[in-house]
mmCIF file of N, CA and C in Angstrom:
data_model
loop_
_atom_site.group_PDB
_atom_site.id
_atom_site.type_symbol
_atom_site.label_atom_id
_atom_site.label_comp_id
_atom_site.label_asym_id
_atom_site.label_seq_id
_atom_site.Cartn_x
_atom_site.Cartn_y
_atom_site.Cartn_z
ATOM 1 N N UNK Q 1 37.470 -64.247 -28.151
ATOM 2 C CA UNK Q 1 37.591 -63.108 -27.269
ATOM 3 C C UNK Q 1 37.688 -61.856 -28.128
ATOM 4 N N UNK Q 2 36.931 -60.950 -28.159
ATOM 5 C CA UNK Q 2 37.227 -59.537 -28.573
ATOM 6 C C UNK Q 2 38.177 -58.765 -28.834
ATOM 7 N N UNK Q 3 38.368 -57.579 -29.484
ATOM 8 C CA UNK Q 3 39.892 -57.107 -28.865
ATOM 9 C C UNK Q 3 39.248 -56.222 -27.841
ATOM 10 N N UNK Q 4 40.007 -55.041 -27.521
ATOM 11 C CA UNK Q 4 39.704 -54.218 -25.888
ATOM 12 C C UNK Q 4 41.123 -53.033 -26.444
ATOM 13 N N UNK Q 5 39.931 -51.902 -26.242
ATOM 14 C CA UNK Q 5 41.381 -50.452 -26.153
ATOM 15 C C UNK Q 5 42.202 -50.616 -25.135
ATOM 16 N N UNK Q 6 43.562 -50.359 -25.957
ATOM 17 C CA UNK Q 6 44.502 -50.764 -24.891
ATOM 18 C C UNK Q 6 44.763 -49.803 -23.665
ATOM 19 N N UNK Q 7 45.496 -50.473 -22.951
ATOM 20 C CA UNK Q 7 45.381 -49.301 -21.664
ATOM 21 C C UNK Q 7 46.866 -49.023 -21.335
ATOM 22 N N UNK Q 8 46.917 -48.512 -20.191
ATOM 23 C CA UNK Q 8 48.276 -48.127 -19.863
ATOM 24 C C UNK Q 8 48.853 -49.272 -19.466
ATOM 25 N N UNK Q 9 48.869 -49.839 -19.286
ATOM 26 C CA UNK Q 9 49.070 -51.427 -18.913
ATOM 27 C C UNK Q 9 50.574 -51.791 -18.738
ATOM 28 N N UNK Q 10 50.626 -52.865 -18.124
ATOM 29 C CA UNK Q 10 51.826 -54.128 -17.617
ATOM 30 C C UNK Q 10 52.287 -54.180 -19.196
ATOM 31 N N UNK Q 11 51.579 -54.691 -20.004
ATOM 32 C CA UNK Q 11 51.762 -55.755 -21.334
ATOM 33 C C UNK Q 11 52.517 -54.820 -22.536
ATOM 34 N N UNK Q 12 53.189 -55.544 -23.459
ATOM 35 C CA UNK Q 12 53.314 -54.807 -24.723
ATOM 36 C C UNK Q 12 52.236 -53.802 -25.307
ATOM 37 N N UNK Q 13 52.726 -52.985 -25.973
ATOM 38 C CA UNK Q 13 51.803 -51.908 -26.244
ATOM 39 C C UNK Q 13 50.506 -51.995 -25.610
ATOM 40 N N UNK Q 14 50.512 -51.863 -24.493
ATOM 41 C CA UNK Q 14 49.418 -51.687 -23.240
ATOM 42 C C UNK Q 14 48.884 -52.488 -23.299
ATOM 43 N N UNK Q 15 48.422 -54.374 -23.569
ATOM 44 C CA UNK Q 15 47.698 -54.773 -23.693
ATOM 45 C C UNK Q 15 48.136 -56.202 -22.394
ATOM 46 N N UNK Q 16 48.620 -55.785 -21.753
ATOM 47 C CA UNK Q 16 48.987 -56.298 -20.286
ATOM 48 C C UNK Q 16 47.805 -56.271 -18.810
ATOM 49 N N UNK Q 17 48.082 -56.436 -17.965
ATOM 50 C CA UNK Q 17 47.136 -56.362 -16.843
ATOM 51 C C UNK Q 17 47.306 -54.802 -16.784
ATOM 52 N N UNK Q 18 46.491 -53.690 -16.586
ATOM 53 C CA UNK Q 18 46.023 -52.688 -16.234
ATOM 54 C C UNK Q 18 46.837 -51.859 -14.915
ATOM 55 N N UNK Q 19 47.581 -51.091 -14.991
ATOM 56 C CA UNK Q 19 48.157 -50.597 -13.355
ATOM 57 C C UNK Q 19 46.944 -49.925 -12.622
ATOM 58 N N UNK Q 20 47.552 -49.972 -11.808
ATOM 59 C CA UNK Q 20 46.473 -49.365 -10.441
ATOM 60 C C UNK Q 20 45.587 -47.964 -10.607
ATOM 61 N N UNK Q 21 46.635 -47.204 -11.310
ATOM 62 C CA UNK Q 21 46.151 -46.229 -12.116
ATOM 63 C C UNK Q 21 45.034 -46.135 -12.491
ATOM 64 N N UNK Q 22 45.291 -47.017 -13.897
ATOM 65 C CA UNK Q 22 44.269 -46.990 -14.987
ATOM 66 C C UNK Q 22 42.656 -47.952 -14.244
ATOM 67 N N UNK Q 23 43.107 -48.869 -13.046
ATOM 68 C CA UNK Q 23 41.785 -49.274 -12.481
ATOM 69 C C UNK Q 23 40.882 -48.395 -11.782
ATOM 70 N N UNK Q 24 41.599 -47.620 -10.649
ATOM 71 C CA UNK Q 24 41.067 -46.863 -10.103
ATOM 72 C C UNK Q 24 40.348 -45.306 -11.476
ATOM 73 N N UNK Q 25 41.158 -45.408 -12.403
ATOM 74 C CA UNK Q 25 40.265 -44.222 -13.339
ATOM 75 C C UNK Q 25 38.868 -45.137 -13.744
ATOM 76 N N UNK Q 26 38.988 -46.232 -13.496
ATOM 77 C CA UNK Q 26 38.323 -46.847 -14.873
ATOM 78 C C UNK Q 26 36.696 -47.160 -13.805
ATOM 79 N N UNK Q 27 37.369 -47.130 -12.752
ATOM 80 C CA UNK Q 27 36.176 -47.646 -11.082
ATOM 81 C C UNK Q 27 35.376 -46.126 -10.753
ATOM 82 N N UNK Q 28 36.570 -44.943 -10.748
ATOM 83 C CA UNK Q 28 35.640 -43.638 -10.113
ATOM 84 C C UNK Q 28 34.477 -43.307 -10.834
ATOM 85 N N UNK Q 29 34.111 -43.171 -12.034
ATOM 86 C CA UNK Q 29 32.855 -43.065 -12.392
ATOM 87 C C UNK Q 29 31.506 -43.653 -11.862
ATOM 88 N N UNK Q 30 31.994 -44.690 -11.726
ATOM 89 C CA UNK Q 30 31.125 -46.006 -11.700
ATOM 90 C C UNK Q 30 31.128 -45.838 -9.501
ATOM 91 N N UNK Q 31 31.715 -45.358 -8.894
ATOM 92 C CA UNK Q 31 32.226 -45.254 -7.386
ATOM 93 C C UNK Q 31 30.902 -44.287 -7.158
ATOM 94 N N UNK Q 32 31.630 -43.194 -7.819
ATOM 95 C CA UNK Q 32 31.195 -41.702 -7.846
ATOM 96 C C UNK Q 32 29.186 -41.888 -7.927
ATOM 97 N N UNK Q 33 28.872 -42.688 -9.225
ATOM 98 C CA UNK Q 33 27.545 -42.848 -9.127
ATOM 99 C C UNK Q 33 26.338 -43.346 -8.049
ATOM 100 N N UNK Q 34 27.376 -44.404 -8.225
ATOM 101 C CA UNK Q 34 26.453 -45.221 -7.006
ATOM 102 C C UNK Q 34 26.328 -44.493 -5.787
ATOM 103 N N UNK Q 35 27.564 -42.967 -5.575
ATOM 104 C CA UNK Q 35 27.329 -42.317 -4.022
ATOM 105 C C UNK Q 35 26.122 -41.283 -4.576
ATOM 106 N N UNK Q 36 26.021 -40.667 -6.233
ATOM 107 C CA UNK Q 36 24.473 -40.184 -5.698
ATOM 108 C C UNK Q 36 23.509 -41.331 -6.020
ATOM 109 N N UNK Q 37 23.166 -42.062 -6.804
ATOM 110 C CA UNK Q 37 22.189 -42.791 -6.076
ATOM 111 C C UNK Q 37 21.768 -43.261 -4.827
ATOM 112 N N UNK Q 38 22.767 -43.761 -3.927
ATOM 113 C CA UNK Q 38 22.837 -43.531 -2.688
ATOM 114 C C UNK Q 38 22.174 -42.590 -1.863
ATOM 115 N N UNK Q 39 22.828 -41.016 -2.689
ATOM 116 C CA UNK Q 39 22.534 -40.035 -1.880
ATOM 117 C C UNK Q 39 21.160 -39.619 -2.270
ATOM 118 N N UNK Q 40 20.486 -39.498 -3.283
ATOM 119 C CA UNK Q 40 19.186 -39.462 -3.624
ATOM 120 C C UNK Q 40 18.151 -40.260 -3.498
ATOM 121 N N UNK Q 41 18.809 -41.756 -2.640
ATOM 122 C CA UNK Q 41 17.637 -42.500 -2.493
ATOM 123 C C UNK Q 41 16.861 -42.403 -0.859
ATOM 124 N N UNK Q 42 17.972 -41.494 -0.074
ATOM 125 C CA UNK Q 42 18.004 -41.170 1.209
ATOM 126 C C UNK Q 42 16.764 -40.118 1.194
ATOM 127 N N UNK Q 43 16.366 -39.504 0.261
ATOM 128 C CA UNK Q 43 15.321 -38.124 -0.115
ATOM 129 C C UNK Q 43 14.381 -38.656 0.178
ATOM 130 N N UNK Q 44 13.803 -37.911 1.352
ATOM 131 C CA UNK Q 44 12.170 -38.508 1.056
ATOM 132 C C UNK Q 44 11.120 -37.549 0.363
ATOM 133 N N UNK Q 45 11.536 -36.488 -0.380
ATOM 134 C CA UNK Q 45 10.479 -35.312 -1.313
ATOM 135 C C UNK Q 45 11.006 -36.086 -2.260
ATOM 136 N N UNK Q 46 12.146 -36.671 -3.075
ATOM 137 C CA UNK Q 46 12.214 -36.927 -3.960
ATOM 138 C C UNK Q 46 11.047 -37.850 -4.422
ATOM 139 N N UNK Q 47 11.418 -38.879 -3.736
ATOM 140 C CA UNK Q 47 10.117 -40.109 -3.640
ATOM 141 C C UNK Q 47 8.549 -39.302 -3.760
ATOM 142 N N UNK Q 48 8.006 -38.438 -3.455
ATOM 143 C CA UNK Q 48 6.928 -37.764 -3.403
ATOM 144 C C UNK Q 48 6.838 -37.424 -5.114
ATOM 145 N N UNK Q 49 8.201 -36.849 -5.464
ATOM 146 C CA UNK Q 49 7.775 -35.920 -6.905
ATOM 147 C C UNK Q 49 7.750 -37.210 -7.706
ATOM 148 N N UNK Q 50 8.710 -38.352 -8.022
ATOM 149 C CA UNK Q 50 8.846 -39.069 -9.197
ATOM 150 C C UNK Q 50 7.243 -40.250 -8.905
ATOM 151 N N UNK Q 51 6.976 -40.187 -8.207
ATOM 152 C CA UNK Q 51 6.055 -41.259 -7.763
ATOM 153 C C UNK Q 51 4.214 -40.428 -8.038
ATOM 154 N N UNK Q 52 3.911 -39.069 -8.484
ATOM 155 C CA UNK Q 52 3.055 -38.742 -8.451
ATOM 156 C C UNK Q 52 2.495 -39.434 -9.897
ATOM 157 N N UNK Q 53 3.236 -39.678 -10.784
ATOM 158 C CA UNK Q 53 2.688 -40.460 -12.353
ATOM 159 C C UNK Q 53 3.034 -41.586 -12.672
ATOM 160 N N UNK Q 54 1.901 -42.479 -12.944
ATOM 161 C CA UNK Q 54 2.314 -43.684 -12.778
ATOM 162 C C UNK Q 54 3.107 -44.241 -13.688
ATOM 163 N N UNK Q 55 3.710 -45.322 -13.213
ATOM 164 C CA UNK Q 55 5.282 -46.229 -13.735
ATOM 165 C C UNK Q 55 6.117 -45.097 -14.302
ATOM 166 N N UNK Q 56 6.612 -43.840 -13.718
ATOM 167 C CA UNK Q 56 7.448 -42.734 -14.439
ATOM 168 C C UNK Q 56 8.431 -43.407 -12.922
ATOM 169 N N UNK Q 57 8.216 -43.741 -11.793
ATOM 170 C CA UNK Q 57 9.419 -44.393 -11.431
ATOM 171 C C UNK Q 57 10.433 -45.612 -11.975
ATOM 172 N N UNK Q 58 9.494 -46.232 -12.369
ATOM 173 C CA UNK Q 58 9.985 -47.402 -13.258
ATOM 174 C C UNK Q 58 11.198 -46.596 -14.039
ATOM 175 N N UNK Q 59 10.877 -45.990 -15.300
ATOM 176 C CA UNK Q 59 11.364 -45.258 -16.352
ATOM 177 C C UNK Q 59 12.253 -44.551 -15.440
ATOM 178 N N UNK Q 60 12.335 -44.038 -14.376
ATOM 179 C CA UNK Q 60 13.173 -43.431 -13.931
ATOM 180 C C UNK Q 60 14.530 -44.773 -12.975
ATOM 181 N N UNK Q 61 14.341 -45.222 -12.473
ATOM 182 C CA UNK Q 61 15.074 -46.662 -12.452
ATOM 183 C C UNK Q 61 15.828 -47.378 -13.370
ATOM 184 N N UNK Q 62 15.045 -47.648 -14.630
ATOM 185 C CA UNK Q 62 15.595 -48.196 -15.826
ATOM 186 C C UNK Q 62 16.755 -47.328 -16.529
ATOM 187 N N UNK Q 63 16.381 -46.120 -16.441
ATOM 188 C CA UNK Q 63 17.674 -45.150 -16.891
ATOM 189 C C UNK Q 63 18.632 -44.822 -16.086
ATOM 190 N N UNK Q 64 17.846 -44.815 -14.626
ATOM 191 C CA UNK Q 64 19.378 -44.811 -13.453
ATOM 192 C C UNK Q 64 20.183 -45.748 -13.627
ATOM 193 N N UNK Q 65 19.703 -47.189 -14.220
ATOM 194 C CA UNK Q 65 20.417 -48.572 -14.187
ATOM 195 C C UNK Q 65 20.968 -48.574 -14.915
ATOM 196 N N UNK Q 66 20.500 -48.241 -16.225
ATOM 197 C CA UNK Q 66 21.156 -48.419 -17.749
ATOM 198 C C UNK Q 66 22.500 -47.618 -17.959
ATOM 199 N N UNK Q 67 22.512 -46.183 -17.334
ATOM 200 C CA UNK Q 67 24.061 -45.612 -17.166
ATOM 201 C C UNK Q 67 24.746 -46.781 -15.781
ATOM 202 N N UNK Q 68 24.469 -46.918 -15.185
ATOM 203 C CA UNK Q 68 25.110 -47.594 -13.857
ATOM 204 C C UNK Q 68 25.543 -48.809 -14.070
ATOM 205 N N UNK Q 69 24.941 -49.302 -15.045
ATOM 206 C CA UNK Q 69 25.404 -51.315 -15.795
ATOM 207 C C UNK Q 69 26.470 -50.609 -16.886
ATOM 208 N N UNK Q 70 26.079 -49.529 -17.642
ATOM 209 C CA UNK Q 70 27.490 -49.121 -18.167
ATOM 210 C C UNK Q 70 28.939 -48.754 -17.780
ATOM 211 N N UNK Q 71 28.357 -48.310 -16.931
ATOM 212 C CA UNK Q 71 29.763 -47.881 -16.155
ATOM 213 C C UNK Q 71 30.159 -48.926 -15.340
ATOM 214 N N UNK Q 72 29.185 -49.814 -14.950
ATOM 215 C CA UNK Q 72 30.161 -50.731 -14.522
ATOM 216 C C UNK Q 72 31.021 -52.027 -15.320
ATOM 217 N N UNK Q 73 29.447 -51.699 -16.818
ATOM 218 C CA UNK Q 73 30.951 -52.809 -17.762
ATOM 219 C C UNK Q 73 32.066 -52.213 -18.036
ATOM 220 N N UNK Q 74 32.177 -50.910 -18.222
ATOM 221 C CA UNK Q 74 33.384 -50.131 -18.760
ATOM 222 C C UNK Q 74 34.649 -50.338 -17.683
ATOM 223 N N UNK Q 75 34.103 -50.270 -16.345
ATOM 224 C CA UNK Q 75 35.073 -50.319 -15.495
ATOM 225 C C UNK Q 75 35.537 -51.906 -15.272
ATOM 226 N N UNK Q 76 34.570 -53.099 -14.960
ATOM 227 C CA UNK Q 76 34.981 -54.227 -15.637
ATOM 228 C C UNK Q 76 36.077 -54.584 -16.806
ATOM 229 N N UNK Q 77 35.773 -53.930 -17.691
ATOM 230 C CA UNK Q 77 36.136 -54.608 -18.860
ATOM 231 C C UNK Q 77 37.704 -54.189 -18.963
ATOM 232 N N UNK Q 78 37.987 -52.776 -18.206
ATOM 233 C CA UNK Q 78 39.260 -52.247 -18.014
ATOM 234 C C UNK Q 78 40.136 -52.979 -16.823
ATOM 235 N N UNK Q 79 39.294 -53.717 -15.913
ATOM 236 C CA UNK Q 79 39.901 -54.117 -14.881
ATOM 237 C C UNK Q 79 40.355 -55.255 -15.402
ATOM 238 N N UNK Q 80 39.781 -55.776 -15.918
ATOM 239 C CA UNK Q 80 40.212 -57.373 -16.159
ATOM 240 C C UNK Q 80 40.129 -57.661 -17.762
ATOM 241 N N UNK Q 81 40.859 -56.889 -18.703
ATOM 242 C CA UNK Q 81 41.098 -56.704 -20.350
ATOM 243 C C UNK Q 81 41.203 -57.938 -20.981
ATOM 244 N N UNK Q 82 41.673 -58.611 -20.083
ATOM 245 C CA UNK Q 82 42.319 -60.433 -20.506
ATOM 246 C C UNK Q 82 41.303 -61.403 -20.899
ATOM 247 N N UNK Q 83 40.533 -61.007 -19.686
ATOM 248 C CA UNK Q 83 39.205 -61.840 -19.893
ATOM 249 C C UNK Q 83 38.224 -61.799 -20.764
ATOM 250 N N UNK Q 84 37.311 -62.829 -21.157
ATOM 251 C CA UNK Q 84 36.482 -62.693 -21.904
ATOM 252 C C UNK Q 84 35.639 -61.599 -21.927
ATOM 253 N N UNK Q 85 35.110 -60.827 -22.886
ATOM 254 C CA UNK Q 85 34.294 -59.377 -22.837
ATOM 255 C C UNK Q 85 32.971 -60.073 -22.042
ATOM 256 N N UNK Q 86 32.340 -61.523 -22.477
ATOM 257 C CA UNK Q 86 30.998 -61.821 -22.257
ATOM 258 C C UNK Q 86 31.341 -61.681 -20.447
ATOM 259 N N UNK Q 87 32.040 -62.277 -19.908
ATOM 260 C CA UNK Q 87 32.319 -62.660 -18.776
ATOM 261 C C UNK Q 87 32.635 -61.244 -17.672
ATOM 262 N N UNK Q 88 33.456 -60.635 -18.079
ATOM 263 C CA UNK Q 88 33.191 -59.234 -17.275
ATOM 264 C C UNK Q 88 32.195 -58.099 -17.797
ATOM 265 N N UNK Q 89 31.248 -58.641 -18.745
ATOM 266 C CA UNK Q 89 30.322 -57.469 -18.815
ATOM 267 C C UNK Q 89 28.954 -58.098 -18.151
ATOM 268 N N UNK Q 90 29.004 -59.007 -17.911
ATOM 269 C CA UNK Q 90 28.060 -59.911 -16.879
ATOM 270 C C UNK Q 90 28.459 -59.517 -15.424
ATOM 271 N N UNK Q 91 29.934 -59.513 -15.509
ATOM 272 C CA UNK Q 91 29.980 -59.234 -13.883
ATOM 273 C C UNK Q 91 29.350 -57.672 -13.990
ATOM 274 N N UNK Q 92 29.714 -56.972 -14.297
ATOM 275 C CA UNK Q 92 29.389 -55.287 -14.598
ATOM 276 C C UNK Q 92 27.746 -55.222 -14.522
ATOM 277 N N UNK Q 93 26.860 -56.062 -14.750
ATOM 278 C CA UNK Q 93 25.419 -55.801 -15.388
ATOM 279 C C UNK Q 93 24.929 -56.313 -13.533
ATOM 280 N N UNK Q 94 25.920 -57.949 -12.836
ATOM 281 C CA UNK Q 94 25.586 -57.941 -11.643
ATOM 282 C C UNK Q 94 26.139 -57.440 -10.645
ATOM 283 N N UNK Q 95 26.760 -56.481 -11.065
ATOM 284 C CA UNK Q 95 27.095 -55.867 -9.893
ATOM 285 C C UNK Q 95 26.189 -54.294 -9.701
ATOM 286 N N UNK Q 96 25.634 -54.255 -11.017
ATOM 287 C CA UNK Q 96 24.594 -52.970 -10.942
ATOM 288 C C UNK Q 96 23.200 -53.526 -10.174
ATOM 289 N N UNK Q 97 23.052 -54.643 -10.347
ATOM 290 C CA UNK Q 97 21.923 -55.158 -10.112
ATOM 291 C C UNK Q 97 22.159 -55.245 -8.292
ATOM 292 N N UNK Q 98 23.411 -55.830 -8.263
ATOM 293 C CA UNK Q 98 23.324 -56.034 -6.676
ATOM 294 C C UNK Q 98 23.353 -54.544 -5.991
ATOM 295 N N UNK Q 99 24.356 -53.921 -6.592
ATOM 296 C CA UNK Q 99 24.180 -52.331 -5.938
ATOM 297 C C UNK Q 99 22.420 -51.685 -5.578
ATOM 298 N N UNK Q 100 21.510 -52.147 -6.619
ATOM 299 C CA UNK Q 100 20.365 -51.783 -6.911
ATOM 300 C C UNK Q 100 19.574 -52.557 -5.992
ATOM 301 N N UNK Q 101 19.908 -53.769 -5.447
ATOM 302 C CA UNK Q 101 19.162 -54.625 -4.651
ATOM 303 C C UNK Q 101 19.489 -54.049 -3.039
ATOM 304 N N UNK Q 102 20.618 -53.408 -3.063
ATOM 305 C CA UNK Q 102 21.028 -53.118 -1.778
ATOM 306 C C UNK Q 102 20.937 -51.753 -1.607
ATOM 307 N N UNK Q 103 20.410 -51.244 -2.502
ATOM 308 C CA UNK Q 103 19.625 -49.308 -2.525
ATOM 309 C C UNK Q 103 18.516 -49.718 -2.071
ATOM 310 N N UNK Q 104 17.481 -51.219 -2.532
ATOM 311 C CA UNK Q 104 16.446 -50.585 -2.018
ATOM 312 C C UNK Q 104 16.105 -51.946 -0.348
ATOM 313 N N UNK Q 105 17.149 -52.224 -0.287
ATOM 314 C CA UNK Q 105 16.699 -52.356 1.050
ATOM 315 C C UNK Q 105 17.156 -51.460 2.037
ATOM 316 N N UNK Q 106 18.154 -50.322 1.591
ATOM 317 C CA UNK Q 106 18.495 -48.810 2.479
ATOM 318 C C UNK Q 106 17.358 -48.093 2.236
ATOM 319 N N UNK Q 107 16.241 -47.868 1.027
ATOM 320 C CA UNK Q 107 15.951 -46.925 1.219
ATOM 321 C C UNK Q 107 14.197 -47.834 1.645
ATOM 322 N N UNK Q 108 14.204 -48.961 2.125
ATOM 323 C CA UNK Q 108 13.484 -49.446 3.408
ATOM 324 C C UNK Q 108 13.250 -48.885 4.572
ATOM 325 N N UNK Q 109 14.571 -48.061 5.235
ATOM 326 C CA UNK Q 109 14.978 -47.617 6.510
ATOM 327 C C UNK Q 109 14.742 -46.118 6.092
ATOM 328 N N UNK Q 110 14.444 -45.805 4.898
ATOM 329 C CA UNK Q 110 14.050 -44.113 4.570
ATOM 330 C C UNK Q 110 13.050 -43.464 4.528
ATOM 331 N N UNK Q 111 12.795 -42.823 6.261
ATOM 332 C CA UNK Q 111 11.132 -42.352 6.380
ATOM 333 C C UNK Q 111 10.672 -42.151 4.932
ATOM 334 N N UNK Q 112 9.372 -42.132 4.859
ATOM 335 C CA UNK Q 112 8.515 -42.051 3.538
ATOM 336 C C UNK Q 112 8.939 -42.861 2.249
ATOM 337 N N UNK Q 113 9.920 -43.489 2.789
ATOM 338 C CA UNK Q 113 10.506 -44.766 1.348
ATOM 339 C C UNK Q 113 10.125 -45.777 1.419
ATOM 340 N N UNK Q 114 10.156 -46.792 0.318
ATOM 341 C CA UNK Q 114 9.768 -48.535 0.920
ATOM 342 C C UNK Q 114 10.489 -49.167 -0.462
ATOM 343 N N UNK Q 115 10.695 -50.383 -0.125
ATOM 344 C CA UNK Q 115 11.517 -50.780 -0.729
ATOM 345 C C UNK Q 115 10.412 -52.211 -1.810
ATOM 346 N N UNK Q 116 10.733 -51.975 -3.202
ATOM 347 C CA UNK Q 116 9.651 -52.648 -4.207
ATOM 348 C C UNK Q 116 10.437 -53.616 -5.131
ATOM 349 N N UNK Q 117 9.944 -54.882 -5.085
ATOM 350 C CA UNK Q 117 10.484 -55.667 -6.156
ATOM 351 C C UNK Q 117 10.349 -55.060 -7.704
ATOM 352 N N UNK Q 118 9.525 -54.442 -8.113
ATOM 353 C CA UNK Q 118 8.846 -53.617 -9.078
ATOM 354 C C UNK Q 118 10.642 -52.902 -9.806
ATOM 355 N N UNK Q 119 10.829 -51.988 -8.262
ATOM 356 C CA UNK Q 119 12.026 -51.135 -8.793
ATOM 357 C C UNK Q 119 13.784 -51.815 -9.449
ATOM 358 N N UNK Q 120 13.694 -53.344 -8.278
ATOM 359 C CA UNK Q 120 14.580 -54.175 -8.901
ATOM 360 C C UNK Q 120 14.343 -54.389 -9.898
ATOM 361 N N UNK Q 121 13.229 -55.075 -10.653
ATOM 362 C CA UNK Q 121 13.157 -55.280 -12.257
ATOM 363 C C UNK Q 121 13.463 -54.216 -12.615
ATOM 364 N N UNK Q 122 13.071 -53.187 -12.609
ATOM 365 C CA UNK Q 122 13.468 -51.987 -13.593
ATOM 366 C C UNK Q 122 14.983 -51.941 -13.270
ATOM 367 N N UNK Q 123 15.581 -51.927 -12.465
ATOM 368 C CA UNK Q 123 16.698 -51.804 -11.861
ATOM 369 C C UNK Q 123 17.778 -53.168 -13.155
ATOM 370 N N UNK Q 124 17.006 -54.293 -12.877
ATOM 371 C CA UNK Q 124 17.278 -55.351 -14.163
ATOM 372 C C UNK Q 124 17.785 -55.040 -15.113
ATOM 373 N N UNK Q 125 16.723 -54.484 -15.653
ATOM 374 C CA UNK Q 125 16.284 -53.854 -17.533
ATOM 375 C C UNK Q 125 17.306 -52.741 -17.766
ATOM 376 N N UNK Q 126 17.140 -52.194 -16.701
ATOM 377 C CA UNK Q 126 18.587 -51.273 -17.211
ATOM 378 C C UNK Q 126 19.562 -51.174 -16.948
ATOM 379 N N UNK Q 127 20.224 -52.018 -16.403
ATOM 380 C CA UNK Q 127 21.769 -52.549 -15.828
ATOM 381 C C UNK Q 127 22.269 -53.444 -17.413
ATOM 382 N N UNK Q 128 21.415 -54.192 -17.229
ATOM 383 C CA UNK Q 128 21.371 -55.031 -19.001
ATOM 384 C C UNK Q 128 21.164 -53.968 -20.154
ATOM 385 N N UNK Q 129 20.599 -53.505 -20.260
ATOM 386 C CA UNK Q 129 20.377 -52.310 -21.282
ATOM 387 C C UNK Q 129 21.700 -51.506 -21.333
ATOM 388 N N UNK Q 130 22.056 -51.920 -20.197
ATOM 389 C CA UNK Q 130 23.434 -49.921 -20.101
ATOM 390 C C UNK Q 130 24.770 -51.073 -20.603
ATOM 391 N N UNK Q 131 24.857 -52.321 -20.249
ATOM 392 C CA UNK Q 131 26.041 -53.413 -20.227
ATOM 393 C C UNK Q 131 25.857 -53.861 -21.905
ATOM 394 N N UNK Q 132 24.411 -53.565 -22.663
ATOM 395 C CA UNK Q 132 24.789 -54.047 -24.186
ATOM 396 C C UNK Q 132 24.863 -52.884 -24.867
ATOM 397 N N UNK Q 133 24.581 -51.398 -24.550
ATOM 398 C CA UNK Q 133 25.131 -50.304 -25.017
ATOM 399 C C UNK Q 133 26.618 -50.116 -25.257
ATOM 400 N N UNK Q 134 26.916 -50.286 -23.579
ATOM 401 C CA UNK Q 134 28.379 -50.194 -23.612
ATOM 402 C C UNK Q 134 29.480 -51.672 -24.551
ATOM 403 N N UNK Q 135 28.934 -52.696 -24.499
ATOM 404 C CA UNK Q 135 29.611 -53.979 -25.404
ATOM 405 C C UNK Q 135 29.313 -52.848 -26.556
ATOM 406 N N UNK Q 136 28.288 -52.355 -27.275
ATOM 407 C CA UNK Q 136 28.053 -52.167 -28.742
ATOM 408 C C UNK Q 136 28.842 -50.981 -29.255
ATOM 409 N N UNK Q 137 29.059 -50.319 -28.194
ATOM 410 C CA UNK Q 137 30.052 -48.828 -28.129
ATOM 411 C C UNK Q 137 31.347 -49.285 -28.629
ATOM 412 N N UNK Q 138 31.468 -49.887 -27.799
ATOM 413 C CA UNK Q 138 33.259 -50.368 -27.145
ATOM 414 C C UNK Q 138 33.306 -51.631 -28.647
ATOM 415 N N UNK Q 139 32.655 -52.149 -28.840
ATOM 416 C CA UNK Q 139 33.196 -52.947 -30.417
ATOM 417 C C UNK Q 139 33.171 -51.915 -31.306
ATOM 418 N N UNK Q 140 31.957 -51.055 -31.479
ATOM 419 C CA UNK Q 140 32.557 -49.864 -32.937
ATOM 420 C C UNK Q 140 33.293 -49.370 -32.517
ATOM 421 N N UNK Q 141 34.035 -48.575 -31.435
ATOM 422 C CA UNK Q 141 35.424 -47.890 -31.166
ATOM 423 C C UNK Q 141 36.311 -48.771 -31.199
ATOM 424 N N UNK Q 142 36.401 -49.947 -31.318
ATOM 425 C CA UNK Q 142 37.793 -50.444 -31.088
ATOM 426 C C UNK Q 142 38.091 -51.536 -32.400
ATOM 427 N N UNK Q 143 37.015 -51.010 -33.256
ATOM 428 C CA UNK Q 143 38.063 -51.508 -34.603
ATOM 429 C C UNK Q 143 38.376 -51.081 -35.304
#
């Protein structure tokens, strides 16, 4: 198991279960995002501008994902410190992925939107991409 920056925590020199506090800091980023993706997937001009060059949606997906799998290992990895790093940065990578699976069957129901297996893969690639950034971050800061 890794070590993990300690937090404000239950445990001796913070390295205890996490208070409510430090979860909810560690979740709003990661909360906060997913409401504009949310809120930008509701756009139907948006969809018009990123979609005029081809696969620049892709590229635009893969980088929405890749911060969004980060933030959700970061907030993972703070929620549950105890646990194995491999094990909550997996949950973090599927829970970007499921967020991403369930954007695009909302933005199904979004005049001029449709919803593409295409954007889940990209949606994939960078949930995983943003979850081994953040592992590679979080080991050089924390030794």
């Amino acid at each position: 198991m890794s070590e993990h920056a300690p937090l404000g925590g239950g445990g001796e020199r913070g390295h205890g279960p996490p208070s409510r506090r430090d979860v909810l800091r560690a979740w709003a980023p990661a909360v906060a995002y997913m409401g504009l993706i949310f809120g930008l997937s509701s756009m139907h001009l948006q969809a018009q501008i990123i979609e005029q060059l081809p696969f620049r949606d892709k590229l635009v997906h893969t980088i929405e994902y890749a911060v969004l799998g980060g933030l959700c290992a970061y907030a993972t990895r703070r929620t549950w410190p105890l646990h194995a790093a491999l094990r909550t940065s997996l949950l973090g990578a599927f829970l970007a992925v499921a967020f991403g699976v369930s954007d695009e069957i909302h933005q199904s129901f979004v005049p001029g939107r449709n919803a593409d297996v295409n954007d889940i893969l990209a949606d994939v690639l960078g949930a995983s991409l943003g979850v081994l950034v953040a592992a590679y971050w979080e080991r050089r800061h924390t030794r």
